[in-house]
Amino acid sequence: MKKTVRDIDVNGKKVIVRVDFNVPMKNGVITDDVRMTAALPTVSYLLENGAAVILMSHMGRPKGQPDHDYTLKPVADHLAELLDREVVFAASDLVVDETVRAMAKKLQPGQVMLLENLRFRPEEEKNGENFSKELASLAEIYVNDAFGTAHRAHSSTAGIASYLPAVSGFLIEKELQFLGQAVDQPKRPFVAILGGSKVSDKIAVIENLIEKADTIIIGGGMAYTFLKANGCEIGNSLCEEDRLELAKELQAKAQAKHVKFLLPVDSKLGDRFAEDCATMFAASREMPAGWMGLDIGPDTIRLYEEAVQTAGTVLWNGPMGVFEMDAFACGTKAVAVALAESDAVTVVGGGDSAAAIKKFGLEDKISHVSTGGGASLEYLEGRVLPGVAALEDK
Ligand code: AMP
């Protein structure tokens, strides 16, 4: 267990907090502030408990040099509205310099300051020692609440923790609690639903979950590599020819561990990869040549819904079909709704499945939707996240 802001005295202290304010922007306007609102409980807690708060984040990919298209100034303005208090913006291309140090020194309990985009400095992504020290020099306590970048060892997520007492914020605490419980102490049966385009991206997740889950359900483009490995003709569906052996091995491993491994029994096919293509349904053993599987079919939906209905824990990562096209969004929507209606503990990995939950307006009906796509995937692979490992143990 990692220490959190609750485990240390922040009263009268300067606290530097790594948040994930990497928000989508269009023409200088923030189009979705959910990442900012997700950090508010930690920021408010620190302010209410007498800390002076210095926030830091990256935004976009400014290539390790100042690029004012990626300034955090609009984020500072919006944060001031959300917190209903002044937010001092430290507008320095160097992120930390003499002026910023002086501003930090002057900061009083209850005041908030936001640093400029961390990625204006090339050292940030290299976990540069000097930059880590520069950031640490601004404060007395370090808090990490940026789960979305916790799988990266950067100056602001890992290096800085060597120089200050380091604890997690509430967002990282919640992520670790839900992901950790789902994977390591699941209420059983534990059903893991994995989708997305490629088997190769999910091998480590599948291998890790074979050790932990009772049922593994496969959907999305990667299902067709498994189906072909099992002798089905899959037409023009996605297939990783060099993973056919692996697909067989993974199923054999699951069988040896008595883990149910469910593949689509039918699909919705298109005659091309396009929204306006001709469509048809076919059983997995009867897919015609020239067509491609772009979504799971109705019998598969029923099968997967049943597995969710009887589960104690459901973990979902990756869409069941090309959900960006309405014609092939049915399977993904059905799984999302099944999770929303289930009494099980439901945990959705970030990225596309989180986007799908949002698209269908079901966020409030899921136990936990992760804020970090890459980070949650690495966690599900059983890997240690550097941004978490750097924090102090309880
Ligand atoms: P990933 O990038 O691996 O997380 O996979 C997500 C992408 O997989 C989404 O953009 C989906 O459109 C795509 N996808 C899901 N199912 C299929 C499928 N059957 N064929 C092709 N692409 C798919």
Tab-separated table of C-alpha atoms and ligand atoms in Angstrom:
chain	number	residue	atom	x	y	z
A	1	MET	CA	0.000	0.000	0.000
A	2	LYS	CA	1.278	3.431	-0.888
A	3	LYS	CA	1.057	6.443	1.411
A	4	THR	CA	-1.485	9.050	0.377
A	5	VAL	CA	-1.959	12.730	1.194
A	6	ARG	CA	-3.963	11.573	4.221
A	7	ASP	CA	-0.863	9.946	5.719
A	8	ILE	CA	1.246	13.105	6.010
A	9	ASP	CA	0.896	16.519	7.584
A	10	VAL	CA	0.592	19.115	4.834
A	11	ASN	CA	-0.358	22.045	7.046
A	12	GLY	CA	1.807	25.082	6.279
A	13	LYS	CA	3.824	23.070	3.730
A	14	LYS	CA	4.557	23.710	0.063
A	15	VAL	CA	3.279	20.705	-1.852
A	16	ILE	CA	4.149	20.037	-5.492
A	17	VAL	CA	1.570	17.854	-7.249
A	18	ARG	CA	1.977	16.024	-10.569
A	19	VAL	CA	-1.438	16.099	-12.202
A	20	ASP	CA	-2.567	15.017	-15.656
A	21	PHE	CA	-3.894	18.212	-17.233
A	22	ASN	CA	-3.168	16.901	-20.737
A	23	VAL	CA	-6.611	18.046	-21.888
A	24	PRO	CA	-7.849	18.134	-25.492
A	25	MET	CA	-7.825	21.690	-26.902
A	26	LYS	CA	-9.202	23.290	-30.054
A	27	ASN	CA	-8.079	26.826	-30.959
A	28	GLY	CA	-6.959	27.504	-27.387
A	29	VAL	CA	-10.246	26.273	-25.900
A	30	ILE	CA	-10.433	23.186	-23.668
A	31	THR	CA	-12.934	20.776	-25.215
A	32	ASP	CA	-13.085	18.264	-22.332
A	33	ASP	CA	-11.983	19.043	-18.772
A	34	VAL	CA	-12.611	15.650	-17.181
A	35	ARG	CA	-8.901	15.170	-16.462
A	36	MET	CA	-8.900	18.453	-14.578
A	37	THR	CA	-12.007	17.724	-12.536
A	38	ALA	CA	-10.533	14.299	-11.693
A	39	ALA	CA	-7.636	16.028	-9.893
A	40	LEU	CA	-9.808	18.467	-7.918
A	41	PRO	CA	-10.423	16.258	-4.832
A	42	THR	CA	-6.672	16.098	-4.158
A	43	VAL	CA	-6.084	19.802	-4.852
A	44	SER	CA	-9.046	20.843	-2.682
A	45	TYR	CA	-7.962	18.524	0.150
A	46	LEU	CA	-4.482	20.049	0.171
A	47	LEU	CA	-5.821	23.606	0.137
A	48	GLU	CA	-8.343	22.913	2.895
A	49	ASN	CA	-5.590	21.382	5.009
A	50	GLY	CA	-3.365	24.418	4.877
A	51	ALA	CA	-0.947	23.612	2.040
A	52	ALA	CA	0.392	25.959	-0.616
A	53	VAL	CA	-0.097	23.979	-3.829
A	54	ILE	CA	2.187	23.955	-6.859
A	55	LEU	CA	0.730	21.976	-9.765
A	56	MET	CA	2.641	20.576	-12.728
A	57	SER	CA	1.599	18.683	-15.863
A	58	HIS	CA	2.587	17.964	-19.412
A	59	MET	CA	0.376	18.730	-22.385
A	60	GLY	CA	0.719	17.284	-25.881
A	61	ARG	CA	4.082	16.628	-27.453
A	62	PRO	CA	6.042	19.892	-27.727
A	63	LYS	CA	9.226	17.900	-28.537
A	64	GLY	CA	11.244	18.934	-25.495
A	65	GLN	CA	11.325	22.624	-26.316
A	66	PRO	CA	9.102	25.633	-25.652
A	67	ASP	CA	6.184	25.704	-28.086
A	68	HIS	CA	3.479	28.157	-27.125
A	69	ASP	CA	0.824	26.146	-28.953
A	70	TYR	CA	1.141	23.873	-25.926
A	71	THR	CA	1.205	26.442	-23.130
A	72	LEU	CA	-0.742	25.566	-19.990
A	73	LYS	CA	-2.003	29.170	-19.632
A	74	PRO	CA	-5.592	28.290	-20.749
A	75	VAL	CA	-5.515	25.417	-18.247
A	76	ALA	CA	-4.540	27.828	-15.452
A	77	ASP	CA	-7.456	30.107	-16.386
A	78	HIS	CA	-9.926	27.233	-16.454
A	79	LEU	CA	-8.592	25.836	-13.170
A	80	ALA	CA	-9.211	29.206	-11.517
A	81	GLU	CA	-12.862	28.926	-12.599
A	82	LEU	CA	-13.156	25.343	-11.344
A	83	LEU	CA	-11.580	26.144	-7.967
A	84	ASP	CA	-13.184	29.556	-7.741
A	85	ARG	CA	-9.888	31.072	-6.618
A	86	GLU	CA	-6.860	32.706	-8.181
A	87	VAL	CA	-4.356	30.411	-9.896
A	88	VAL	CA	-0.903	31.914	-10.327
A	89	PHE	CA	0.542	30.854	-13.691
A	90	ALA	CA	4.339	30.533	-13.736
A	91	ALA	CA	4.877	31.457	-17.386
A	92	SER	CA	8.457	30.361	-17.885
A	93	ASP	CA	9.798	28.587	-20.979
A	94	LEU	CA	12.306	26.926	-18.643
A	95	VAL	CA	9.454	25.707	-16.385
A	96	VAL	CA	11.668	26.405	-13.363
A	97	ASP	CA	13.916	29.510	-13.193
A	98	GLU	CA	14.808	32.209	-10.647
A	99	THR	CA	11.489	34.038	-11.065
A	100	VAL	CA	9.479	30.824	-10.650
A	101	ARG	CA	11.519	29.910	-7.576
A	102	ALA	CA	10.761	33.319	-6.084
A	103	MET	CA	7.049	32.915	-6.901
A	104	ALA	CA	7.008	29.495	-5.221
A	105	LYS	CA	8.756	30.910	-2.172
A	106	LYS	CA	6.129	33.623	-1.807
A	107	LEU	CA	3.190	31.213	-2.205
A	108	GLN	CA	1.031	31.106	0.929
A	109	PRO	CA	-1.162	28.331	2.378
A	110	GLY	CA	-4.404	28.188	0.395
A	111	GLN	CA	-2.773	29.575	-2.763
A	112	VAL	CA	-2.325	27.669	-6.035
A	113	MET	CA	0.328	27.982	-8.692
A	114	LEU	CA	0.607	26.089	-12.006
A	115	LEU	CA	3.948	25.549	-13.729
A	116	GLU	CA	4.372	25.758	-17.521
A	117	ASN	CA	4.176	22.565	-19.639
A	118	LEU	CA	6.809	20.168	-18.240
A	119	ARG	CA	7.633	18.940	-21.736
A	120	PHE	CA	9.084	22.325	-22.666
A	121	ARG	CA	12.170	20.795	-21.044
A	122	PRO	CA	13.862	17.880	-22.837
A	123	GLU	CA	15.036	16.464	-19.488
A	124	GLU	CA	11.470	15.739	-18.371
A	125	GLU	CA	10.923	12.615	-20.485
A	126	LYS	CA	14.515	11.489	-19.876
A	127	ASN	CA	13.986	11.566	-16.112
A	128	GLY	CA	16.905	14.043	-15.972
A	129	GLU	CA	18.394	14.312	-12.505
A	130	ASN	CA	18.922	18.069	-12.596
A	131	PHE	CA	15.375	18.796	-13.740
A	132	SER	CA	14.017	16.465	-11.034
A	133	LYS	CA	16.040	18.439	-8.462
A	134	GLU	CA	14.855	21.773	-9.863
A	135	LEU	CA	11.228	20.698	-9.501
A	136	ALA	CA	11.859	19.310	-6.013
A	137	SER	CA	13.516	22.588	-4.929
A	138	LEU	CA	10.150	24.371	-5.188
A	139	ALA	CA	8.411	22.370	-2.448
A	140	GLU	CA	8.659	20.252	0.702
A	141	ILE	CA	6.331	17.397	-0.251
A	142	TYR	CA	5.680	15.628	-3.571
A	143	VAL	CA	2.293	14.205	-4.523
A	144	ASN	CA	1.652	12.166	-7.653
A	145	ASP	CA	-1.945	12.155	-8.866
A	146	ALA	CA	-1.330	11.634	-12.580
A	147	PHE	CA	-2.275	8.007	-13.198
A	148	GLY	CA	-2.211	8.560	-16.986
A	149	THR	CA	1.581	9.015	-16.913
A	150	ALA	CA	2.397	6.719	-13.977
A	151	HIS	CA	3.740	4.077	-16.392
A	152	ARG	CA	6.483	6.488	-17.492
A	153	ALA	CA	9.651	7.197	-15.509
A	154	HIS	CA	9.950	10.951	-16.056
A	155	SER	CA	11.418	13.713	-13.856
A	156	SER	CA	7.959	14.744	-12.635
A	157	THR	CA	6.631	11.200	-12.144
A	158	ALA	CA	9.645	9.318	-10.787
A	159	GLY	CA	12.905	11.316	-10.457
A	160	ILE	CA	11.500	14.013	-8.179
A	161	ALA	CA	10.434	11.390	-5.616
A	162	SER	CA	14.103	10.804	-4.703
A	163	TYR	CA	14.355	14.303	-3.252
A	164	LEU	CA	11.098	14.801	-1.327
A	165	PRO	CA	8.671	12.801	0.818
A	166	ALA	CA	6.476	11.252	-1.904
A	167	VAL	CA	2.833	10.164	-1.599
A	168	SER	CA	-0.125	9.565	-3.887
A	169	GLY	CA	-3.193	11.721	-4.430
A	170	PHE	CA	-6.756	10.413	-4.337
A	171	LEU	CA	-6.964	9.631	-8.049
A	172	ILE	CA	-3.972	7.286	-8.050
A	173	GLU	CA	-5.215	5.800	-4.781
A	174	LYS	CA	-8.579	5.039	-6.399
A	175	GLU	CA	-6.993	3.586	-9.545
A	176	LEU	CA	-4.762	1.267	-7.524
A	177	GLN	CA	-7.617	0.279	-5.271
A	178	PHE	CA	-9.956	-0.716	-8.114
A	179	LEU	CA	-7.445	-2.174	-10.549
A	180	GLY	CA	-5.574	-3.892	-7.712
A	181	GLN	CA	-8.699	-5.387	-6.199
A	182	ALA	CA	-10.079	-6.477	-9.565
A	183	VAL	CA	-6.898	-8.290	-10.493
A	184	ASP	CA	-5.581	-9.564	-7.169
A	185	GLN	CA	-8.602	-10.010	-4.899
A	186	PRO	CA	-11.504	-10.280	-7.331
A	187	LYS	CA	-14.995	-11.193	-6.256
A	188	ARG	CA	-15.509	-14.363	-8.296
A	189	PRO	CA	-16.280	-15.344	-10.940
A	190	PHE	CA	-13.784	-12.890	-12.409
A	191	VAL	CA	-14.513	-12.226	-16.087
A	192	ALA	CA	-11.984	-10.326	-18.196
A	193	ILE	CA	-13.185	-8.970	-21.544
A	194	LEU	CA	-10.445	-8.047	-23.972
A	195	GLY	CA	-10.884	-6.454	-27.362
A	196	GLY	CA	-9.105	-4.116	-29.732
A	197	SER	CA	-7.331	-4.603	-32.984
A	198	LYS	CA	-4.225	-6.647	-32.267
A	199	VAL	CA	-3.358	-9.802	-30.350
A	200	SER	CA	0.250	-8.614	-30.207
A	201	ASP	CA	-0.727	-5.596	-28.062
A	202	LYS	CA	-2.552	-7.763	-25.553
A	203	ILE	CA	-0.331	-10.861	-25.209
A	204	ALA	CA	1.124	-9.820	-21.855
A	205	VAL	CA	-2.319	-8.878	-20.521
A	206	ILE	CA	-3.815	-12.201	-21.599
A	207	GLU	CA	-0.887	-14.135	-20.105
A	208	ASN	CA	-1.191	-12.286	-16.795
A	209	LEU	CA	-4.959	-12.657	-16.641
A	210	ILE	CA	-4.870	-16.391	-17.405
A	211	GLU	CA	-3.267	-16.665	-13.961
A	212	LYS	CA	-6.054	-14.674	-12.290
A	213	ALA	CA	-9.380	-14.750	-14.170
A	214	ASP	CA	-12.087	-17.437	-14.326
A	215	THR	CA	-13.218	-16.468	-17.824
A	216	ILE	CA	-11.430	-14.592	-20.594
A	217	ILE	CA	-13.616	-13.179	-23.331
A	218	ILE	CA	-12.108	-12.063	-26.622
A	219	GLY	CA	-13.671	-9.628	-29.087
A	220	GLY	CA	-12.594	-7.026	-31.628
A	221	GLY	CA	-10.149	-7.467	-34.474
A	222	MET	CA	-7.874	-9.719	-32.444
A	223	ALA	CA	-10.567	-12.404	-32.179
A	224	TYR	CA	-10.028	-13.374	-35.826
A	225	THR	CA	-6.425	-14.435	-35.281
A	226	PHE	CA	-7.699	-16.802	-32.573
A	227	LEU	CA	-10.515	-18.057	-34.819
A	228	LYS	CA	-8.118	-18.708	-37.700
A	229	ALA	CA	-5.752	-20.510	-35.313
A	230	ASN	CA	-8.727	-22.746	-34.464
A	231	GLY	CA	-9.304	-23.602	-38.135
A	232	CYS	CA	-11.974	-21.049	-39.135
A	233	GLU	CA	-11.890	-19.312	-42.509
A	234	ILE	CA	-11.973	-15.591	-41.666
A	235	GLY	CA	-12.109	-13.962	-45.127
A	236	ASN	CA	-10.539	-10.511	-45.115
A	237	SER	CA	-10.826	-10.034	-41.328
A	238	LEU	CA	-7.826	-8.712	-39.425
A	239	CYS	CA	-5.270	-11.433	-38.865
A	240	GLU	CA	-1.750	-11.530	-37.477
A	241	GLU	CA	-0.346	-14.542	-39.324
A	242	ASP	CA	2.783	-14.521	-37.171
A	243	ARG	CA	0.699	-14.886	-34.005
A	244	LEU	CA	-1.329	-17.967	-34.974
A	245	GLU	CA	0.885	-20.343	-32.970
A	246	LEU	CA	0.784	-17.991	-30.001
A	247	ALA	CA	-3.013	-17.810	-30.232
A	248	LYS	CA	-3.095	-21.613	-29.918
A	249	GLU	CA	-0.634	-21.580	-27.022
A	250	LEU	CA	-2.621	-18.986	-25.076
A	251	GLN	CA	-5.786	-21.058	-25.419
A	252	ALA	CA	-3.917	-24.193	-24.315
A	253	LYS	CA	-2.566	-22.346	-21.271
A	254	ALA	CA	-6.060	-21.155	-20.385
A	255	GLN	CA	-7.395	-24.691	-20.698
A	256	ALA	CA	-4.617	-26.061	-18.478
A	257	LYS	CA	-5.578	-23.510	-15.815
A	258	HIS	CA	-9.319	-24.275	-16.226
A	259	VAL	CA	-9.929	-20.712	-17.385
A	260	LYS	CA	-12.847	-20.460	-19.828
A	261	PHE	CA	-11.710	-18.792	-23.053
A	262	LEU	CA	-14.619	-17.430	-25.088
A	263	LEU	CA	-14.330	-16.426	-28.745
A	264	PRO	CA	-17.041	-14.957	-30.995
A	265	VAL	CA	-19.465	-17.588	-32.308
A	266	ASP	CA	-20.717	-15.159	-34.952
A	267	SER	CA	-19.841	-11.773	-36.432
A	268	LYS	CA	-21.262	-8.811	-38.279
A	269	LEU	CA	-19.300	-8.590	-41.505
A	270	GLY	CA	-18.665	-5.805	-43.966
A	271	ASP	CA	-17.614	-6.124	-47.599
A	272	ARG	CA	-15.088	-3.316	-47.001
A	273	PHE	CA	-13.750	-1.254	-44.117
A	274	ALA	CA	-16.215	1.600	-44.481
A	275	GLU	CA	-19.270	3.014	-42.727
A	276	ASP	CA	-21.435	2.578	-45.844
A	277	CYS	CA	-20.311	-0.943	-46.772
A	278	ALA	CA	-22.702	-3.838	-47.375
A	279	THR	CA	-23.175	-5.918	-44.199
A	280	MET	CA	-24.215	-9.446	-43.247
A	281	PHE	CA	-24.067	-11.795	-40.257
A	282	ALA	CA	-22.262	-15.118	-40.267
A	283	ALA	CA	-21.323	-17.854	-37.799
A	284	SER	CA	-17.606	-18.077	-37.065
A	285	ARG	CA	-17.388	-21.415	-38.947
A	286	GLU	CA	-19.207	-20.031	-42.004
A	287	MET	CA	-17.557	-16.738	-42.841
A	288	PRO	CA	-17.581	-16.200	-46.621
A	289	ALA	CA	-14.492	-15.174	-48.572
A	290	GLY	CA	-14.212	-11.484	-49.461
A	291	TRP	CA	-15.887	-10.199	-46.261
A	292	MET	CA	-14.381	-9.004	-43.004
A	293	GLY	CA	-15.577	-9.367	-39.412
A	294	LEU	CA	-16.038	-5.871	-38.010
A	295	ASP	CA	-18.194	-6.564	-34.938
A	296	ILE	CA	-19.348	-9.478	-32.802
A	297	GLY	CA	-22.719	-10.916	-33.852
A	298	PRO	CA	-26.021	-11.318	-31.904
A	299	ASP	CA	-25.347	-14.864	-30.611
A	300	THR	CA	-21.944	-13.756	-29.320
A	301	ILE	CA	-23.512	-10.716	-27.685
A	302	ARG	CA	-25.934	-13.007	-25.821
A	303	LEU	CA	-23.092	-15.304	-24.757
A	304	TYR	CA	-20.959	-12.422	-23.486
A	305	GLU	CA	-23.932	-10.758	-21.743
A	306	GLU	CA	-24.625	-14.004	-19.872
A	307	ALA	CA	-21.012	-14.187	-18.700
A	308	VAL	CA	-21.242	-10.610	-17.395
A	309	GLN	CA	-24.587	-11.245	-15.683
A	310	THR	CA	-23.170	-14.077	-13.580
A	311	ALA	CA	-19.821	-12.424	-12.810
A	312	GLY	CA	-18.602	-11.093	-9.455
A	313	THR	CA	-15.979	-8.891	-11.118
A	314	VAL	CA	-15.759	-7.735	-14.722
A	315	LEU	CA	-12.709	-6.099	-16.181
A	316	TRP	CA	-13.048	-4.689	-19.703
A	317	ASN	CA	-10.344	-3.400	-21.995
A	318	GLY	CA	-10.766	-2.853	-25.737
A	319	PRO	CA	-13.767	-2.533	-28.075
A	320	MET	CA	-15.647	-5.547	-29.497
A	321	GLY	CA	-15.758	-4.089	-32.995
A	322	VAL	CA	-15.148	-0.962	-35.033
A	323	PHE	CA	-17.299	1.040	-32.628
A	324	GLU	CA	-16.375	4.341	-34.270
A	325	MET	CA	-18.712	3.284	-37.141
A	326	ASP	CA	-22.371	3.089	-36.099
A	327	ALA	CA	-22.919	-0.046	-38.183
A	328	PHE	CA	-20.327	-1.903	-36.079
A	329	ALA	CA	-20.875	-0.354	-32.626
A	330	CYS	CA	-23.539	-2.842	-31.459
A	331	GLY	CA	-21.228	-5.363	-29.790
A	332	THR	CA	-19.268	-2.736	-27.907
A	333	LYS	CA	-22.468	-0.995	-26.834
A	334	ALA	CA	-24.019	-4.279	-25.667
A	335	VAL	CA	-20.970	-5.084	-23.536
A	336	ALA	CA	-20.949	-1.544	-22.124
A	337	VAL	CA	-24.653	-1.803	-21.224
A	338	ALA	CA	-24.179	-5.299	-19.747
A	339	LEU	CA	-21.465	-3.900	-17.465
A	340	ALA	CA	-23.652	-0.927	-16.535
A	341	GLU	CA	-26.562	-3.224	-15.614
A	342	SER	CA	-24.446	-5.749	-13.744
A	343	ASP	CA	-24.214	-6.028	-9.955
A	344	ALA	CA	-20.583	-7.085	-10.290
A	345	VAL	CA	-17.613	-4.852	-9.533
A	346	THR	CA	-17.016	-3.375	-12.987
A	347	VAL	CA	-13.683	-1.899	-14.014
A	348	VAL	CA	-13.028	-0.409	-17.432
A	349	GLY	CA	-9.473	0.132	-18.666
A	350	GLY	CA	-8.779	3.513	-20.206
A	351	GLY	CA	-8.458	4.294	-23.907
A	352	ASP	CA	-11.109	3.063	-26.350
A	353	SER	CA	-13.320	1.201	-23.880
A	354	ALA	CA	-13.414	4.258	-21.606
A	355	ALA	CA	-14.289	6.357	-24.678
A	356	ALA	CA	-17.088	3.899	-25.501
A	357	ILE	CA	-18.510	4.087	-21.964
A	358	LYS	CA	-18.491	7.857	-22.307
A	359	LYS	CA	-20.022	7.789	-25.798
A	360	PHE	CA	-22.938	5.723	-24.468
A	361	GLY	CA	-23.292	7.936	-21.338
A	362	LEU	CA	-22.756	5.070	-18.877
A	363	GLU	CA	-19.871	6.419	-16.733
A	364	ASP	CA	-22.023	6.675	-13.603
A	365	LYS	CA	-23.044	3.028	-13.780
A	366	ILE	CA	-19.523	1.567	-13.798
A	367	SER	CA	-17.625	0.965	-10.533
A	368	HIS	CA	-14.436	2.449	-11.965
A	369	VAL	CA	-13.419	3.822	-15.365
A	370	SER	CA	-9.650	4.167	-15.444
A	371	THR	CA	-8.178	7.521	-16.451
A	372	GLY	CA	-5.058	5.958	-17.938
A	373	GLY	CA	-5.124	3.819	-21.102
A	374	GLY	CA	-1.432	2.930	-21.291
A	375	ALA	CA	-0.982	2.884	-17.517
A	376	SER	CA	-3.946	0.592	-16.877
A	377	LEU	CA	-2.811	-1.774	-19.632
A	378	GLU	CA	0.680	-2.002	-18.133
A	379	TYR	CA	-0.875	-2.573	-14.723
A	380	LEU	CA	-2.987	-5.396	-16.168
A	381	GLU	CA	0.168	-6.889	-17.637
A	382	GLY	CA	1.383	-7.199	-14.048
A	383	ARG	CA	4.106	-4.591	-14.540
A	384	VAL	CA	5.296	-2.178	-11.889
A	385	LEU	CA	4.416	1.430	-12.750
A	386	PRO	CA	7.487	3.643	-12.089
A	387	GLY	CA	5.320	6.577	-10.971
A	388	VAL	CA	3.732	4.361	-8.333
A	389	ALA	CA	6.884	2.471	-7.325
A	390	ALA	CA	8.554	5.819	-6.519
A	391	LEU	CA	5.987	6.604	-3.811
A	392	GLU	CA	6.497	5.732	-0.146
A	393	ASP	CA	5.004	2.540	1.277
A	394	LYS	CA	2.667	2.678	4.255
B	1	AMP	P1	-6.618	-0.933	-30.090
B	1	AMP	O1	-6.014	0.184	-30.866
B	1	AMP	O2	-5.874	-2.213	-30.189
B	1	AMP	O3	-7.006	-0.571	-28.685
B	1	AMP	O4	-7.974	-1.262	-30.811
B	1	AMP	C1	-8.977	-0.318	-30.971
B	1	AMP	C2	-9.344	-0.239	-32.400
B	1	AMP	O5	-9.637	-1.531	-32.861
B	1	AMP	C3	-10.549	0.612	-32.623
B	1	AMP	O6	-10.182	1.724	-33.382
B	1	AMP	C4	-11.492	-0.294	-33.390
B	1	AMP	O7	-12.084	0.333	-34.481
B	1	AMP	C5	-10.573	-1.394	-33.901
B	1	AMP	N1	-11.288	-2.635	-34.125
B	1	AMP	C6	-12.100	-3.280	-33.280
B	1	AMP	N2	-12.625	-4.370	-33.843
B	1	AMP	C7	-12.125	-4.441	-35.086
B	1	AMP	C8	-12.301	-5.354	-36.172
B	1	AMP	N3	-13.086	-6.409	-36.047
B	1	AMP	N4	-11.623	-5.098	-37.299
B	1	AMP	C9	-10.832	-4.024	-37.417
B	1	AMP	N5	-10.617	-3.127	-36.434
B	1	AMP	C10	-11.262	-3.337	-35.280
